[in-house]
PDB file of N, CA, C and O in Angstrom:
ATOM      1  N   UNK A   1     -53.922 151.318-124.803  1.00  0.00           N
ATOM      2  CA  UNK A   1     -52.986 152.217-125.432  1.00  0.00           C
ATOM      3  C   UNK A   1     -52.215 151.304-126.429  1.00  0.00           C
ATOM      4  O   UNK A   1     -51.780 151.784-127.481  1.00  0.00           O
ATOM      5  N   UNK A   2     -51.850 150.051-126.023  1.00  0.00           N
ATOM      6  CA  UNK A   2     -51.040 149.294-126.885  1.00  0.00           C
ATOM      7  C   UNK A   2     -51.810 148.971-128.189  1.00  0.00           C
ATOM      8  O   UNK A   2     -51.247 148.805-129.370  1.00  0.00           O
ATOM      9  N   UNK A   3     -53.225 148.601-127.987  1.00  0.00           N
ATOM     10  CA  UNK A   3     -53.890 148.452-129.222  1.00  0.00           C
ATOM     11  C   UNK A   3     -54.104 149.502-130.225  1.00  0.00           C
ATOM     12  O   UNK A   3     -53.981 149.372-131.398  1.00  0.00           O
ATOM     13  N   UNK A   4     -53.943 150.794-129.650  1.00  0.00           N
ATOM     14  CA  UNK A   4     -54.090 151.929-130.481  1.00  0.00           C
ATOM     15  C   UNK A   4     -52.756 152.136-131.291  1.00  0.00           C
ATOM     16  O   UNK A   4     -52.763 152.353-132.476  1.00  0.00           O
ATOM     17  N   UNK A   5     -51.687 151.846-130.511  1.00  0.00           N
ATOM     18  CA  UNK A   5     -50.322 152.013-131.302  1.00  0.00           C
ATOM     19  C   UNK A   5     -50.181 150.864-132.325  1.00  0.00           C
ATOM     20  O   UNK A   5     -49.685 151.179-133.450  1.00  0.00           O
ATOM     21  N   UNK A   6     -50.663 149.760-132.042  1.00  0.00           N
ATOM     22  CA  UNK A   6     -50.582 148.611-133.093  1.00  0.00           C
ATOM     23  C   UNK A   6     -51.509 148.860-134.249  1.00  0.00           C
ATOM     24  O   UNK A   6     -51.070 148.723-135.345  1.00  0.00           O
ATOM     25  N   UNK A   7     -52.693 149.587-133.954  1.00  0.00           N
ATOM     26  CA  UNK A   7     -53.573 149.856-135.009  1.00  0.00           C
ATOM     27  C   UNK A   7     -52.967 150.946-135.899  1.00  0.00           C
ATOM     28  O   UNK A   7     -53.011 150.926-137.180  1.00  0.00           O
ATOM     29  N   UNK A   8     -52.429 151.946-135.262  1.00  0.00           N
ATOM     30  CA  UNK A   8     -51.779 153.025-136.065  1.00  0.00           C
ATOM     31  C   UNK A   8     -50.484 152.448-136.956  1.00  0.00           C
ATOM     32  O   UNK A   8     -50.325 152.912-137.945  1.00  0.00           O
ATOM     33  N   UNK A   9     -49.791 151.515-136.306  1.00  0.00           N
ATOM     34  CA  UNK A   9     -48.613 151.022-136.931  1.00  0.00           C
ATOM     35  C   UNK A   9     -49.141 150.123-138.244  1.00  0.00           C
ATOM     36  O   UNK A   9     -48.643 150.250-139.359  1.00  0.00           O
ATOM     37  N   UNK A  10     -50.188 149.403-138.034  1.00  0.00           N
ATOM     38  CA  UNK A  10     -50.756 148.606-139.231  1.00  0.00           C
ATOM     39  C   UNK A  10     -51.271 149.524-140.220  1.00  0.00           C
ATOM     40  O   UNK A  10     -51.112 149.224-141.396  1.00  0.00           O
ATOM     41  N   UNK A  11     -51.925 150.554-139.822  1.00  0.00           N
ATOM     42  CA  UNK A  11     -52.492 151.492-140.780  1.00  0.00           C
ATOM     43  C   UNK A  11     -51.507 152.218-141.545  1.00  0.00           C
ATOM     44  O   UNK A  11     -51.537 152.396-142.838  1.00  0.00           O
ATOM     45  N   UNK A  12     -50.362 152.603-140.862  1.00  0.00           N
ATOM     46  CA  UNK A  12     -49.246 153.258-141.521  1.00  0.00           C
ATOM     47  C   UNK A  12     -48.529 152.369-142.454  1.00  0.00           C
ATOM     48  O   UNK A  12     -48.201 152.772-143.571  1.00  0.00           O
ATOM     49  N   UNK A  13     -48.442 151.049-142.185  1.00  0.00           N
ATOM     50  CA  UNK A  13     -47.818 150.083-143.009  1.00  0.00           C
ATOM     51  C   UNK A  13     -48.621 149.844-144.257  1.00  0.00           C
ATOM     52  O   UNK A  13     -48.147 149.780-145.467  1.00  0.00           O
ATOM     53  N   UNK A  14     -49.960 149.690-144.062  1.00  0.00           N
ATOM     54  CA  UNK A  14     -50.918 149.612-145.233  1.00  0.00           C
ATOM     55  C   UNK A  14     -50.772 150.704-146.148  1.00  0.00           C
ATOM     56  O   UNK A  14     -50.804 150.548-147.375  1.00  0.00           O
ATOM     57  N   UNK A  15     -50.796 151.991-145.625  1.00  0.00           N
ATOM     58  CA  UNK A  15     -50.636 153.179-146.459  1.00  0.00           C
ATOM     59  C   UNK A  15     -49.389 153.174-147.178  1.00  0.00           C
ATOM     60  O   UNK A  15     -49.347 153.558-148.388  1.00  0.00           O
ATOM     61  N   UNK A  16     -48.334 152.759-146.595  1.00  0.00           N
ATOM     62  CA  UNK A  16     -46.963 152.772-147.334  1.00  0.00           C
ATOM     63  C   UNK A  16     -47.015 151.737-148.437  1.00  0.00           C
ATOM     64  O   UNK A  16     -46.494 151.997-149.455  1.00  0.00           O
ATOM     65  N   UNK A  17     -47.625 150.589-148.223  1.00  0.00           N
ATOM     66  CA  UNK A  17     -47.736 149.625-149.210  1.00  0.00           C
ATOM     67  C   UNK A  17     -48.565 150.023-150.438  1.00  0.00           C
ATOM     68  O   UNK A  17     -48.285 149.874-151.613  1.00  0.00           O
ATOM     69  N   UNK A  18     -49.717 150.650-150.069  1.00  0.00           N
ATOM     70  CA  UNK A  18     -50.611 151.290-151.173  1.00  0.00           C
ATOM     71  C   UNK A  18     -49.877 152.280-151.954  1.00  0.00           C
ATOM     72  O   UNK A  18     -49.854 152.333-153.243  1.00  0.00           O
ATOM     73  N   UNK A  19     -49.169 153.126-151.289  1.00  0.00           N
ATOM     74  CA  UNK A  19     -48.318 154.245-151.966  1.00  0.00           C
ATOM     75  C   UNK A  19     -47.395 153.629-152.850  1.00  0.00           C
ATOM     76  O   UNK A  19     -47.012 154.088-153.963  1.00  0.00           O
ATOM     77  N   UNK A  20     -46.679 152.535-152.359  1.00  0.00           N
ATOM     78  CA  UNK A  20     -45.575 151.978-153.230  1.00  0.00           C
ATOM     79  C   UNK A  20     -46.241 151.228-154.389  1.00  0.00           C
ATOM     80  O   UNK A  20     -45.647 151.274-155.553  1.00  0.00           O
ATOM     81  N   UNK A  21     -47.380 150.695-154.276  1.00  0.00           N
ATOM     82  CA  UNK A  21     -47.978 149.976-155.412  1.00  0.00           C
ATOM     83  C   UNK A  21     -48.518 150.926-156.357  1.00  0.00           C
ATOM     84  O   UNK A  21     -48.726 150.492-157.625  1.00  0.00           O
ATOM     85  N   UNK A  22     -48.725 152.180-156.099  1.00  0.00           N
ATOM     86  CA  UNK A  22     -49.245 153.193-156.975  1.00  0.00           C
ATOM     87  C   UNK A  22     -48.198 153.733-158.014  1.00  0.00           C
ATOM     88  O   UNK A  22     -48.479 154.441-158.845  1.00  0.00           O
ATOM     89  N   UNK A  23     -46.905 153.316-157.767  1.00  0.00           N
ATOM     90  CA  UNK A  23     -45.954 153.760-158.611  1.00  0.00           C
ATOM     91  C   UNK A  23     -46.096 153.205-160.087  1.00  0.00           C
ATOM     92  O   UNK A  23     -46.192 151.943-160.208  1.00  0.00           O
ATOM     93  N   UNK A  24     -46.094 154.067-161.018  1.00  0.00           N
ATOM     94  CA  UNK A  24     -46.279 153.593-162.362  1.00  0.00           C
ATOM     95  C   UNK A  24     -45.022 153.052-163.033  1.00  0.00           C
ATOM     96  O   UNK A  24     -43.949 153.310-162.608  1.00  0.00           O
ATOM     97  N   UNK A  25     -45.138 152.327-164.211  1.00  0.00           N
ATOM     98  CA  UNK A  25     -44.113 151.863-164.948  1.00  0.00           C
ATOM     99  C   UNK A  25     -43.993 152.737-166.142  1.00  0.00           C
ATOM    100  O   UNK A  25     -44.860 152.863-166.846  1.00  0.00           O
ATOM    101  N   UNK A  26     -42.881 153.437-166.254  1.00  0.00           N
ATOM    102  CA  UNK A  26     -42.729 154.331-167.457  1.00  0.00           C
ATOM    103  C   UNK A  26     -42.075 153.630-168.567  1.00  0.00           C
ATOM    104  O   UNK A  26     -41.978 154.135-169.648  1.00  0.00           O
ATOM    105  N   UNK A  27     -41.840 152.377-168.570  1.00  0.00           N
ATOM    106  CA  UNK A  27     -41.417 151.616-169.700  1.00  0.00           C
ATOM    107  C   UNK A  27     -39.806 151.655-169.879  1.00  0.00           C
ATOM    108  O   UNK A  27     -39.361 151.297-170.773  1.00  0.00           O
ATOM    109  N   UNK A  28     -39.132 152.458-169.005  1.00  0.00           N
ATOM    110  CA  UNK A  28     -37.804 152.727-169.285  1.00  0.00           C
ATOM    111  C   UNK A  28     -36.911 151.446-168.797  1.00  0.00           C
ATOM    112  O   UNK A  28     -35.718 151.481-169.083  1.00  0.00           O
ATOM    113  N   UNK A  29     -37.526 150.491-168.197  1.00  0.00           N
ATOM    114  CA  UNK A  29     -36.850 149.282-167.723  1.00  0.00           C
ATOM    115  C   UNK A  29     -36.933 148.242-168.598  1.00  0.00           C
ATOM    116  O   UNK A  29     -36.522 146.977-168.239  1.00  0.00           O
ATOM    117  N   UNK A  30     -37.309 148.456-169.862  1.00  0.00           N
ATOM    118  CA  UNK A  30     -37.366 147.389-170.808  1.00  0.00           C
ATOM    119  C   UNK A  30     -36.119 147.010-171.283  1.00  0.00           C
ATOM    120  O   UNK A  30     -35.312 147.823-171.920  1.00  0.00           O
ATOM    121  N   UNK A  31     -35.564 145.693-171.228  1.00  0.00           N
ATOM    122  CA  UNK A  31     -34.312 145.309-171.509  1.00  0.00           C
ATOM    123  C   UNK A  31     -34.028 145.544-172.906  1.00  0.00           C
ATOM    124  O   UNK A  31     -32.940 145.747-173.257  1.00  0.00           O
ATOM    125  N   UNK A  32     -34.996 145.467-173.818  1.00  0.00           N
ATOM    126  CA  UNK A  32     -34.824 145.631-175.277  1.00  0.00           C
ATOM    127  C   UNK A  32     -34.419 147.161-175.573  1.00  0.00           C
ATOM    128  O   UNK A  32     -33.764 147.371-176.592  1.00  0.00           O
ATOM    129  N   UNK A  33     -34.633 148.115-174.690  1.00  0.00           N
ATOM    130  CA  UNK A  33     -34.246 149.477-174.978  1.00  0.00           C
ATOM    131  C   UNK A  33     -32.883 149.739-174.284  1.00  0.00           C
ATOM    132  O   UNK A  33     -32.309 150.963-174.355  1.00  0.00           O
ATOM    133  N   UNK A  34     -32.276 148.819-173.538  1.00  0.00           N
ATOM    134  CA  UNK A  34     -31.063 149.158-172.884  1.00  0.00           C
ATOM    135  C   UNK A  34     -29.774 148.571-173.651  1.00  0.00           C
ATOM    136  O   UNK A  34     -30.025 147.707-174.392  1.00  0.00           O
ATOM    137  N   UNK A  35     -28.745 149.242-173.558  1.00  0.00           N
ATOM    138  CA  UNK A  35     -27.500 148.736-174.149  1.00  0.00           C
ATOM    139  C   UNK A  35     -26.387 148.980-173.130  1.00  0.00           C
ATOM    140  O   UNK A  35     -26.447 149.644-172.108  1.00  0.00           O
ATOM    141  N   UNK A  36     -25.229 148.190-173.420  1.00  0.00           N
ATOM    142  CA  UNK A  36     -24.134 148.439-172.409  1.00  0.00           C
ATOM    143  C   UNK A  36     -23.516 147.055-172.336  1.00  0.00           C
ATOM    144  O   UNK A  36     -23.596 146.176-173.172  1.00  0.00           O
ATOM    145  N   UNK A  37     -22.714 146.970-171.304  1.00  0.00           N
ATOM    146  CA  UNK A  37     -21.907 145.754-170.996  1.00  0.00           C
ATOM    147  C   UNK A  37     -22.383 145.020-169.837  1.00  0.00           C
ATOM    148  O   UNK A  37     -22.714 145.646-168.850  1.00  0.00           O
ATOM    149  N   UNK A  38     -22.620 143.738-169.953  1.00  0.00           N
ATOM    150  CA  UNK A  38     -23.017 142.839-168.954  1.00  0.00           C
ATOM    151  C   UNK A  38     -21.872 142.012-168.462  1.00  0.00           C
ATOM    152  O   UNK A  38     -21.289 141.279-169.362  1.00  0.00           O
ATOM    153  N   UNK A  39     -21.589 142.081-167.269  1.00  0.00           N
ATOM    154  CA  UNK A  39     -20.462 141.313-166.647  1.00  0.00           C
ATOM    155  C   UNK A  39     -20.932 140.311-165.633  1.00  0.00           C
ATOM    156  O   UNK A  39     -21.649 140.762-164.767  1.00  0.00           O
ATOM    157  N   UNK A  40     -20.620 139.015-165.886  1.00  0.00           N
ATOM    158  CA  UNK A  40     -21.050 138.018-164.974  1.00  0.00           C
ATOM    159  C   UNK A  40     -19.760 137.390-164.358  1.00  0.00           C
ATOM    160  O   UNK A  40     -18.763 137.161-165.133  1.00  0.00           O
ATOM    161  N   UNK A  41     -19.760 137.326-163.098  1.00  0.00           N
ATOM    162  CA  UNK A  41     -18.746 136.838-162.433  1.00  0.00           C
ATOM    163  C   UNK A  41     -18.952 135.455-161.746  1.00  0.00           C
ATOM    164  O   UNK A  41     -19.869 135.421-160.971  1.00  0.00           O
ATOM    165  N   UNK A  42     -18.060 134.572-162.054  1.00  0.00           N
ATOM    166  CA  UNK A  42     -18.148 133.132-161.405  1.00  0.00           C
ATOM    167  C   UNK A  42     -16.888 132.848-160.660  1.00  0.00           C
ATOM    168  O   UNK A  42     -15.813 133.145-161.223  1.00  0.00           O
ATOM    169  N   UNK A  43     -17.108 132.420-159.515  1.00  0.00           N
ATOM    170  CA  UNK A  43     -15.859 131.961-158.824  1.00  0.00           C
ATOM    171  C   UNK A  43     -15.326 130.585-159.395  1.00  0.00           C
ATOM    172  O   UNK A  43     -16.019 129.856-159.900  1.00  0.00           O
ATOM    173  N   UNK A  44     -14.054 130.475-159.268  1.00  0.00           N
ATOM    174  CA  UNK A  44     -13.393 129.199-159.819  1.00  0.00           C
ATOM    175  C   UNK A  44     -14.027 128.056-159.077  1.00  0.00           C
ATOM    176  O   UNK A  44     -13.998 128.049-157.848  1.00  0.00           O
ATOM    177  N   UNK A  45     -14.621 127.024-159.947  1.00  0.00           N
ATOM    178  CA  UNK A  45     -15.135 125.969-159.349  1.00  0.00           C
ATOM    179  C   UNK A  45     -16.547 126.025-158.917  1.00  0.00           C
ATOM    180  O   UNK A  45     -17.089 125.051-158.375  1.00  0.00           O
ATOM    181  N   UNK A  46     -17.123 127.132-159.164  1.00  0.00           N
ATOM    182  CA  UNK A  46     -18.537 127.350-158.784  1.00  0.00           C
ATOM    183  C   UNK A  46     -19.555 126.612-159.651  1.00  0.00           C
ATOM    184  O   UNK A  46     -20.650 126.308-159.267  1.00  0.00           O
ATOM    185  N   UNK A  47     -19.116 126.328-160.898  1.00  0.00           N
ATOM    186  CA  UNK A  47     -19.850 125.655-161.814  1.00  0.00           C
ATOM    187  C   UNK A  47     -18.998 124.855-162.696  1.00  0.00           C
ATOM    188  O   UNK A  47     -17.897 125.305-162.965  1.00  0.00           O
ATOM    189  N   UNK A  48     -19.351 123.780-163.192  1.00  0.00           N
ATOM    190  CA  UNK A  48     -18.587 122.960-164.129  1.00  0.00           C
ATOM    191  C   UNK A  48     -18.390 123.687-165.441  1.00  0.00           C
ATOM    192  O   UNK A  48     -19.183 124.568-165.837  1.00  0.00           O
ATOM    193  N   UNK A  49     -17.093 123.525-166.006  1.00  0.00           N
ATOM    194  CA  UNK A  49     -16.839 124.294-167.243  1.00  0.00           C
ATOM    195  C   UNK A  49     -17.776 124.100-168.376  1.00  0.00           C
ATOM    196  O   UNK A  49     -18.082 124.989-169.122  1.00  0.00           O
ATOM    197  N   UNK A  50     -18.473 122.928-168.439  1.00  0.00           N
ATOM    198  CA  UNK A  50     -19.411 122.704-169.410  1.00  0.00           C
ATOM    199  C   UNK A  50     -20.591 123.633-169.272  1.00  0.00           C
ATOM    200  O   UNK A  50     -21.268 124.085-170.198  1.00  0.00           O
ATOM    201  N   UNK A  51     -21.053 123.806-167.931  1.00  0.00           N
ATOM    202  CA  UNK A  51     -22.205 124.752-167.679  1.00  0.00           C
ATOM    203  C   UNK A  51     -21.829 126.177-168.028  1.00  0.00           C
ATOM    204  O   UNK A  51     -22.576 126.916-168.683  1.00  0.00           O
ATOM    205  N   UNK A  52     -20.718 126.647-167.755  1.00  0.00           N
ATOM    206  CA  UNK A  52     -20.186 127.914-168.078  1.00  0.00           C
ATOM    207  C   UNK A  52     -20.096 128.124-169.574  1.00  0.00           C
ATOM    208  O   UNK A  52     -20.683 129.151-170.146  1.00  0.00           O
ATOM    209  N   UNK A  53     -19.633 127.033-170.321  1.00  0.00           N
ATOM    210  CA  UNK A  53     -19.563 127.237-171.723  1.00  0.00           C
ATOM    211  C   UNK A  53     -20.923 127.256-172.337  1.00  0.00           C
ATOM    212  O   UNK A  53     -21.207 128.033-173.310  1.00  0.00           O
ATOM    213  N   UNK A  54     -21.931 126.542-171.804  1.00  0.00           N
ATOM    214  CA  UNK A  54     -23.296 126.416-172.284  1.00  0.00           C
ATOM    215  C   UNK A  54     -23.998 127.667-172.094  1.00  0.00           C
ATOM    216  O   UNK A  54     -24.610 128.188-172.969  1.00  0.00           O
ATOM    217  N   UNK A  55     -23.688 128.386-170.931  1.00  0.00           N
ATOM    218  CA  UNK A  55     -24.333 129.668-170.539  1.00  0.00           C
ATOM    219  C   UNK A  55     -23.737 130.727-171.547  1.00  0.00           C
ATOM    220  O   UNK A  55     -24.630 131.630-172.056  1.00  0.00           O
ATOM    221  N   UNK A  56     -22.593 130.592-171.700  1.00  0.00           N
ATOM    222  CA  UNK A  56     -21.903 131.657-172.610  1.00  0.00           C
ATOM    223  C   UNK A  56     -22.371 131.572-174.080  1.00  0.00           C
ATOM    224  O   UNK A  56     -22.661 132.579-174.690  1.00  0.00           O
ATOM    225  N   UNK A  57     -22.513 130.308-174.563  1.00  0.00           N
ATOM    226  CA  UNK A  57     -22.972 129.993-175.821  1.00  0.00           C
ATOM    227  C   UNK A  57     -24.474 130.652-176.009  1.00  0.00           C
ATOM    228  O   UNK A  57     -24.854 131.205-177.051  1.00  0.00           O
ATOM    229  N   UNK A  58     -25.216 130.245-174.979  1.00  0.00           N
ATOM    230  CA  UNK A  58     -26.716 130.725-174.978  1.00  0.00           C
ATOM    231  C   UNK A  58     -26.864 132.329-175.129  1.00  0.00           C
ATOM    232  O   UNK A  58     -27.575 132.878-175.869  1.00  0.00           O
ATOM    233  N   UNK A  59     -25.969 132.975-174.253  1.00  0.00           N
ATOM    234  CA  UNK A  59     -25.982 134.329-174.186  1.00  0.00           C
ATOM    235  C   UNK A  59     -25.547 134.914-175.495  1.00  0.00           C
ATOM    236  O   UNK A  59     -26.148 135.885-176.028  1.00  0.00           O
ATOM    237  N   UNK A  60     -24.464 134.415-176.051  1.00  0.00           N
ATOM    238  CA  UNK A  60     -24.017 134.972-177.298  1.00  0.00           C
ATOM    239  C   UNK A  60     -25.016 134.772-178.546  1.00  0.00           C
ATOM    240  O   UNK A  60     -25.059 135.682-179.357  1.00  0.00           O
ATOM    241  N   UNK A  61     -25.788 133.564-178.549  1.00  0.00           N
ATOM    242  CA  UNK A  61     -26.729 133.343-179.493  1.00  0.00           C
ATOM    243  C   UNK A  61     -27.887 134.402-179.417  1.00  0.00           C
ATOM    244  O   UNK A  61     -28.440 134.753-180.342  1.00  0.00           O
ATOM    245  N   UNK A  62     -28.245 134.739-178.112  1.00  0.00           N
ATOM    246  CA  UNK A  62     -29.317 135.549-177.830  1.00  0.00           C
ATOM    247  C   UNK A  62     -28.854 137.020-178.383  1.00  0.00           C
ATOM    248  O   UNK A  62     -29.667 137.749-178.881  1.00  0.00           O
ATOM    249  N   UNK A  63     -27.722 137.427-178.072  1.00  0.00           N
ATOM    250  CA  UNK A  63     -27.172 138.729-178.447  1.00  0.00           C
ATOM    251  C   UNK A  63     -27.157 138.842-180.019  1.00  0.00           C
ATOM    252  O   UNK A  63     -27.570 139.918-180.530  1.00  0.00           O
ATOM    253  N   UNK A  64     -26.788 137.808-180.663  1.00  0.00           N
ATOM    254  CA  UNK A  64     -26.734 137.859-182.100  1.00  0.00           C
ATOM    255  C   UNK A  64     -28.114 138.084-182.767  1.00  0.00           C
ATOM    256  O   UNK A  64     -28.169 138.530-183.887  1.00  0.00           O
ATOM    257  N   UNK A  65     -29.212 137.733-182.089  1.00  0.00           N
ATOM    258  CA  UNK A  65     -30.469 137.767-182.633  1.00  0.00           C
ATOM    259  C   UNK A  65     -31.032 139.121-182.529  1.00  0.00           C
ATOM    260  O   UNK A  65     -31.928 139.489-183.234  1.00  0.00           O
ATOM    261  N   UNK A  66     -30.483 140.064-181.698  1.00  0.00           N
ATOM    262  CA  UNK A  66     -31.012 141.432-181.508  1.00  0.00           C
ATOM    263  C   UNK A  66     -30.353 142.367-182.516  1.00  0.00           C
ATOM    264  O   UNK A  66     -29.476 142.159-183.183  1.00  0.00           O
TER     265      UNK A  66
END
């Protein structure tokens, strides 16, 4: 009886994975099509100021290209 329960559980899990994999991509998640505000939160001391400044500069340069 335990083998049958285990087999049914595995079969159910496999069916759930197949069903999840069949979900299509509608293309609505393309970052180029999105707009809005991005907020990044860093705790004080979580990164050196030079790293924060570099990330901010990279981000601003990428935004100006779009």
